XYZ file of C-alpha atoms in Angstrom:
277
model
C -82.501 -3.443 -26.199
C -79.562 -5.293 -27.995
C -77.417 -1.579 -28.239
C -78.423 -0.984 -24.336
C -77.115 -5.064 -23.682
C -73.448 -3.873 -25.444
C -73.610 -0.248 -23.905
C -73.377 -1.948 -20.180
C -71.143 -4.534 -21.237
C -68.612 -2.757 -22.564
C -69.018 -0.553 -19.463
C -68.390 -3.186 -17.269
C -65.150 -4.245 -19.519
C -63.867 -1.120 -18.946
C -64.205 -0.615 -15.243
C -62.410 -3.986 -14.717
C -59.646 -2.718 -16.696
C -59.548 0.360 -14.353
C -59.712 -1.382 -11.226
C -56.626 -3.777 -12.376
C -53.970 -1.455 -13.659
C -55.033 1.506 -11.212
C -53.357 1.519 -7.842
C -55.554 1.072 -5.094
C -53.855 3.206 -2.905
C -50.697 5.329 -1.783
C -49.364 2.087 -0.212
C -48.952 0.125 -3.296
C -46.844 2.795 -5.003
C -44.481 2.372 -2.105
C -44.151 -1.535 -2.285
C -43.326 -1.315 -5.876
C -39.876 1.211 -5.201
C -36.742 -0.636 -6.080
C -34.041 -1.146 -3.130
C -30.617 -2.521 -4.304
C -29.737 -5.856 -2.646
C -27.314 -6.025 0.321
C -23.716 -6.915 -0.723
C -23.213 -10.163 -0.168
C -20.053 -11.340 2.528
C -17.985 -12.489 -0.967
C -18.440 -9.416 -2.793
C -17.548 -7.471 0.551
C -14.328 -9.507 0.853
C -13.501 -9.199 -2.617
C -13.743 -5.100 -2.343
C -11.575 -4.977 0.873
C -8.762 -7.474 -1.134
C -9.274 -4.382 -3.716
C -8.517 -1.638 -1.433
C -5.783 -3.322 0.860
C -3.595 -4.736 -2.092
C 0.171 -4.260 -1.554
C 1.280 -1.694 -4.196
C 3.863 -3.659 -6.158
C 7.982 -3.091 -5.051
C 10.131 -0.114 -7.036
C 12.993 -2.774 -7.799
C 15.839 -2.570 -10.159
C 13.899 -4.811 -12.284
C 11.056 -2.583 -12.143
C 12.567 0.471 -13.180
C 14.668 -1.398 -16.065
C 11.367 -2.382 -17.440
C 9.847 1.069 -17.450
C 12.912 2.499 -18.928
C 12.834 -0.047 -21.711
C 9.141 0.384 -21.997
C 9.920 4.120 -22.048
C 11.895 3.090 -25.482
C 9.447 1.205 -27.175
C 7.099 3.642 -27.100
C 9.472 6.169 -28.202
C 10.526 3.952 -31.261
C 6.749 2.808 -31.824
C 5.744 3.727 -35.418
C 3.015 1.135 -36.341
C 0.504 3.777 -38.099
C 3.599 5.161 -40.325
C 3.686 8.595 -37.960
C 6.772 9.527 -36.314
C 6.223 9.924 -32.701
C 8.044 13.323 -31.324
C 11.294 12.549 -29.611
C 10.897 13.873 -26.547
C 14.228 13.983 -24.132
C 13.870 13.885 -20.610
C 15.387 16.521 -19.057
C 15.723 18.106 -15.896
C 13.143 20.914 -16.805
C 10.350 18.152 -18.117
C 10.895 16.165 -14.571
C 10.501 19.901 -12.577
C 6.928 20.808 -14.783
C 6.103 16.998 -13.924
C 6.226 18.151 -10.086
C 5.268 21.598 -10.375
C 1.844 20.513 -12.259
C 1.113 17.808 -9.278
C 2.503 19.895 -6.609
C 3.995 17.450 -4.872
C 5.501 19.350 -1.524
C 7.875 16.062 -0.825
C 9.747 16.902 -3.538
C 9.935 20.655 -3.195
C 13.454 20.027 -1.391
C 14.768 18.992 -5.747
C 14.688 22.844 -6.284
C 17.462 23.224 -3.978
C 19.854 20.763 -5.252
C 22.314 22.375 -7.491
C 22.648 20.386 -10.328
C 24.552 22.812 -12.671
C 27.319 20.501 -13.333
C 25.710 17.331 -13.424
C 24.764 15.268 -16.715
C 21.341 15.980 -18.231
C 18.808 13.107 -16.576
C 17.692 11.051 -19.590
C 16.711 7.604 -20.471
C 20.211 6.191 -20.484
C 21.397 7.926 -16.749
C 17.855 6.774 -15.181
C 18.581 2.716 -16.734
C 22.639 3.441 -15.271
C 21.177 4.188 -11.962
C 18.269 1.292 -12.358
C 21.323 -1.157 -12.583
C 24.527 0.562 -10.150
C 23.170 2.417 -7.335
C 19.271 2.097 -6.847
C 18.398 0.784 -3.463
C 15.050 -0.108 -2.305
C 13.823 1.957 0.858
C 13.514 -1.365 2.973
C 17.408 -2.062 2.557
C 18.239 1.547 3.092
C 16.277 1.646 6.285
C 17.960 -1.568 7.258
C 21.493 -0.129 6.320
C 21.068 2.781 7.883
C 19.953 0.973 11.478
C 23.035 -1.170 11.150
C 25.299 2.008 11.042
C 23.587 3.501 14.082
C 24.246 0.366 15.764
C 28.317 0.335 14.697
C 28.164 4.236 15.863
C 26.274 3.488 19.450
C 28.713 0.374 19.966
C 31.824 2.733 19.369
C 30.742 5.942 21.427
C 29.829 3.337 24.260
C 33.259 1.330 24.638
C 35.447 4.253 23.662
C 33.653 6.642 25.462
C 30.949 6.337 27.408
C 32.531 8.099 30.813
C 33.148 10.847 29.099
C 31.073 14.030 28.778
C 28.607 14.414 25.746
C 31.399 16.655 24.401
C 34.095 13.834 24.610
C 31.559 11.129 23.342
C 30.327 13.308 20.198
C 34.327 13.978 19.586
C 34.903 9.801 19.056
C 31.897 9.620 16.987
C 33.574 13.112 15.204
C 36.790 11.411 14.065
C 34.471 8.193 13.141
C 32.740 10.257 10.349
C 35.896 12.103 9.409
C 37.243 8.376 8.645
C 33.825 7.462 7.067
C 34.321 10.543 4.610
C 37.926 10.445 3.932
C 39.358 8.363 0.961
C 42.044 6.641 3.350
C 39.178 4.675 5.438
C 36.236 2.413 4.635
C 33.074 4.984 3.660
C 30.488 3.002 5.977
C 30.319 3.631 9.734
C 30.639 0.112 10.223
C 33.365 -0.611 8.114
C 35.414 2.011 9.876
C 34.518 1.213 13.378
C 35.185 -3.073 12.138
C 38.354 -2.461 10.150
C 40.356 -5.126 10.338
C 38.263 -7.218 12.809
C 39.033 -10.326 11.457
C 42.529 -10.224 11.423
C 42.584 -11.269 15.191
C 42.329 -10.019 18.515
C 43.732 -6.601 18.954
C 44.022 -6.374 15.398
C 41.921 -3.941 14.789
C 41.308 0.043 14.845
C 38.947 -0.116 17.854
C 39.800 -2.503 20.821
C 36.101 -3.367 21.426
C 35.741 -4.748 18.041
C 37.886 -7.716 18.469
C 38.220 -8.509 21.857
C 36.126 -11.549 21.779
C 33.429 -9.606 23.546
C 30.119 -8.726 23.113
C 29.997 -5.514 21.405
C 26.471 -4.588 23.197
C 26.430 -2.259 26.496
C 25.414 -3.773 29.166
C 25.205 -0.582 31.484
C 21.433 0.711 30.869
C 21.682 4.518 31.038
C 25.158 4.113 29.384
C 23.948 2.615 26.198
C 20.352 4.718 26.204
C 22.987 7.420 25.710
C 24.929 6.031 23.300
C 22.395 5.536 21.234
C 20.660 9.042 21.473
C 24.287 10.262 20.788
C 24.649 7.999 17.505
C 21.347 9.105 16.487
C 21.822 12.545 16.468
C 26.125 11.737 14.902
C 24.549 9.964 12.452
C 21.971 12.449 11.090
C 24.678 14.915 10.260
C 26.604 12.279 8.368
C 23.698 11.643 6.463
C 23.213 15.093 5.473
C 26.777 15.213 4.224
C 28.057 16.905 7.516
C 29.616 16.170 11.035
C 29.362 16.522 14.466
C 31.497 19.508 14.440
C 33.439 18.920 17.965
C 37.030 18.301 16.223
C 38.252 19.476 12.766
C 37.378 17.328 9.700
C 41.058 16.337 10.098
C 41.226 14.651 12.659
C 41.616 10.925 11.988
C 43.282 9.866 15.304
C 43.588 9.948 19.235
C 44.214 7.574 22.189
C 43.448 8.057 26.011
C 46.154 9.683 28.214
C 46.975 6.588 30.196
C 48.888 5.483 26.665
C 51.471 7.360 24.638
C 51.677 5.311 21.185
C 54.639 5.655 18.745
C 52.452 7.531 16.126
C 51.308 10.290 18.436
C 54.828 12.079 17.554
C 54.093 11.768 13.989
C 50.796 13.286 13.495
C 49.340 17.033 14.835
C 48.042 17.347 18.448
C 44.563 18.991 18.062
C 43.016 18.963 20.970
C 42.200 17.011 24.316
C 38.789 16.506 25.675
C 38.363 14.420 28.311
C 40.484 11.290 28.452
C 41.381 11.669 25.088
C 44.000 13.541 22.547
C 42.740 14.013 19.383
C 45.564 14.218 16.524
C 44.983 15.165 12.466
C 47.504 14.296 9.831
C 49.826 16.591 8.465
């Protein structure tokens, strides 16, 4: 009797233990899978600061700290193991690009660069500190000189054909180029300005007047003129209307002193175009 007594307990221990860790049904397994929370407004702001940062300016400073970074490395021997000293050179920058293939670069190949000095650590720091300008200021330099080119195809020229116009903005970027003028558009077309009225190499420019057109279809095409002027310049090249020396002309209602002096070219327009001798 006292073994049959323990039999059924322990029978009865056993099923409660089955009934309380065994899942009762499909349901239950269900309820107990684990979801992730939602992200929380903070955290979602905090990602989107993340991926809309401002990448940091390429600045003089910046690339003078690189290049003297560059050297510390290089000189770095704290575990008594000479580092290689590895030059850069033109053919190390070119395997750079070729391993990322970076297509907006593909134009470097071009460039001949036979008789230029090798690009190391000392010509990249030169550059850092002489003649590196920030995209920003060369997009705002480069609007101003359209501007100086528009002004002067508009007052000098703008009743004359697209031939006549493109011929002023010609002897413009033959001034720009040579080593007798100022080598900015707008320091040709300004020379002199502030000398006093009628002072300078272009009437417009210091006349006391405003040097914007006020004639609409006028000025809309003397600044799809510039634009196109200015392109070539940029490129190293000009318009093409006049010879590269040509540095002169006047309108045929004058005859100035100089005109006997220099080499009649040709006449387009209202205009005789003279180079030097």
């Amino acid at each position: 009797m006292r073994v049959f007594t323990h039999a059924l307990a322990f029978a009865a221990a056993a099923l409660v233990l089955l009934v309380t860790f065994a899942p009762s049904s499909a349901e239950e397994l269900v309820d107990e899978t684990v979801v992730p929370a939602a992200i929380t407004q903070r955290v979602a702001l905090k990602r989107e600061q993340f991926q809309t940062s401002a990448q940091p300016q390429l600045t003089n400073e910046v690339l003078q700290a690189y290049v003297e970074r560059r050297k510390q490395l290089d000189n770095f021997e704290g575990f008594d193991v000479p580092a290689p000293k590895a030059e850069l050179t033109e053919a190390m920058l070119m395997g750079y690009i070729a391993k990322r293939q970076n297509q907006a670069l593909d134009a470097i190949e071009s460039v001949d660069i036979s008789d230029k000095p090798a690009l190391t650590s000392a010509v990249l720091s030169s550059y850092a500190k002489a003649d590196f300008v920030p995209t920003t200021k060369r997009v705002k330099l480069a609007d101003g000189e359209r501007l100086c080119l528009a002004q002067a195809i508009y007052h000098e020229a703008r009743g004359e054909s697209r031939e006549g116009q493109l011929a002023v903005a010609n002897v413009i970027i033959n001034r720009a180029m040579s080593k007798k003028y100022p080598s900015t558009i707008c320091g040709v077309v300004f020379q002199n300005a502030d000398k006093g009225r009628y002072k300078c190499q272009f009437t417009f420019a210091c006349d006391g007047r405003s040097d914007l057109g006020r004639e609409r279809s006028a000025w809309n095409r003397s600044i799809k003129l510039a634009e196109d002027a200015f392109y070539e310049f940029q490129r190293g090249e000009r318009p093409g209307v006049v010879p590269a020396s040509v540095l002169f002309y006047h309108t045929t209602a004058v005859a100035p002193k100089w005109s006997h002096t220099f080499n009649r070219v040709a006449a387009i327009g209202s205009h005789v175009f003279y180079s030097t001798n």
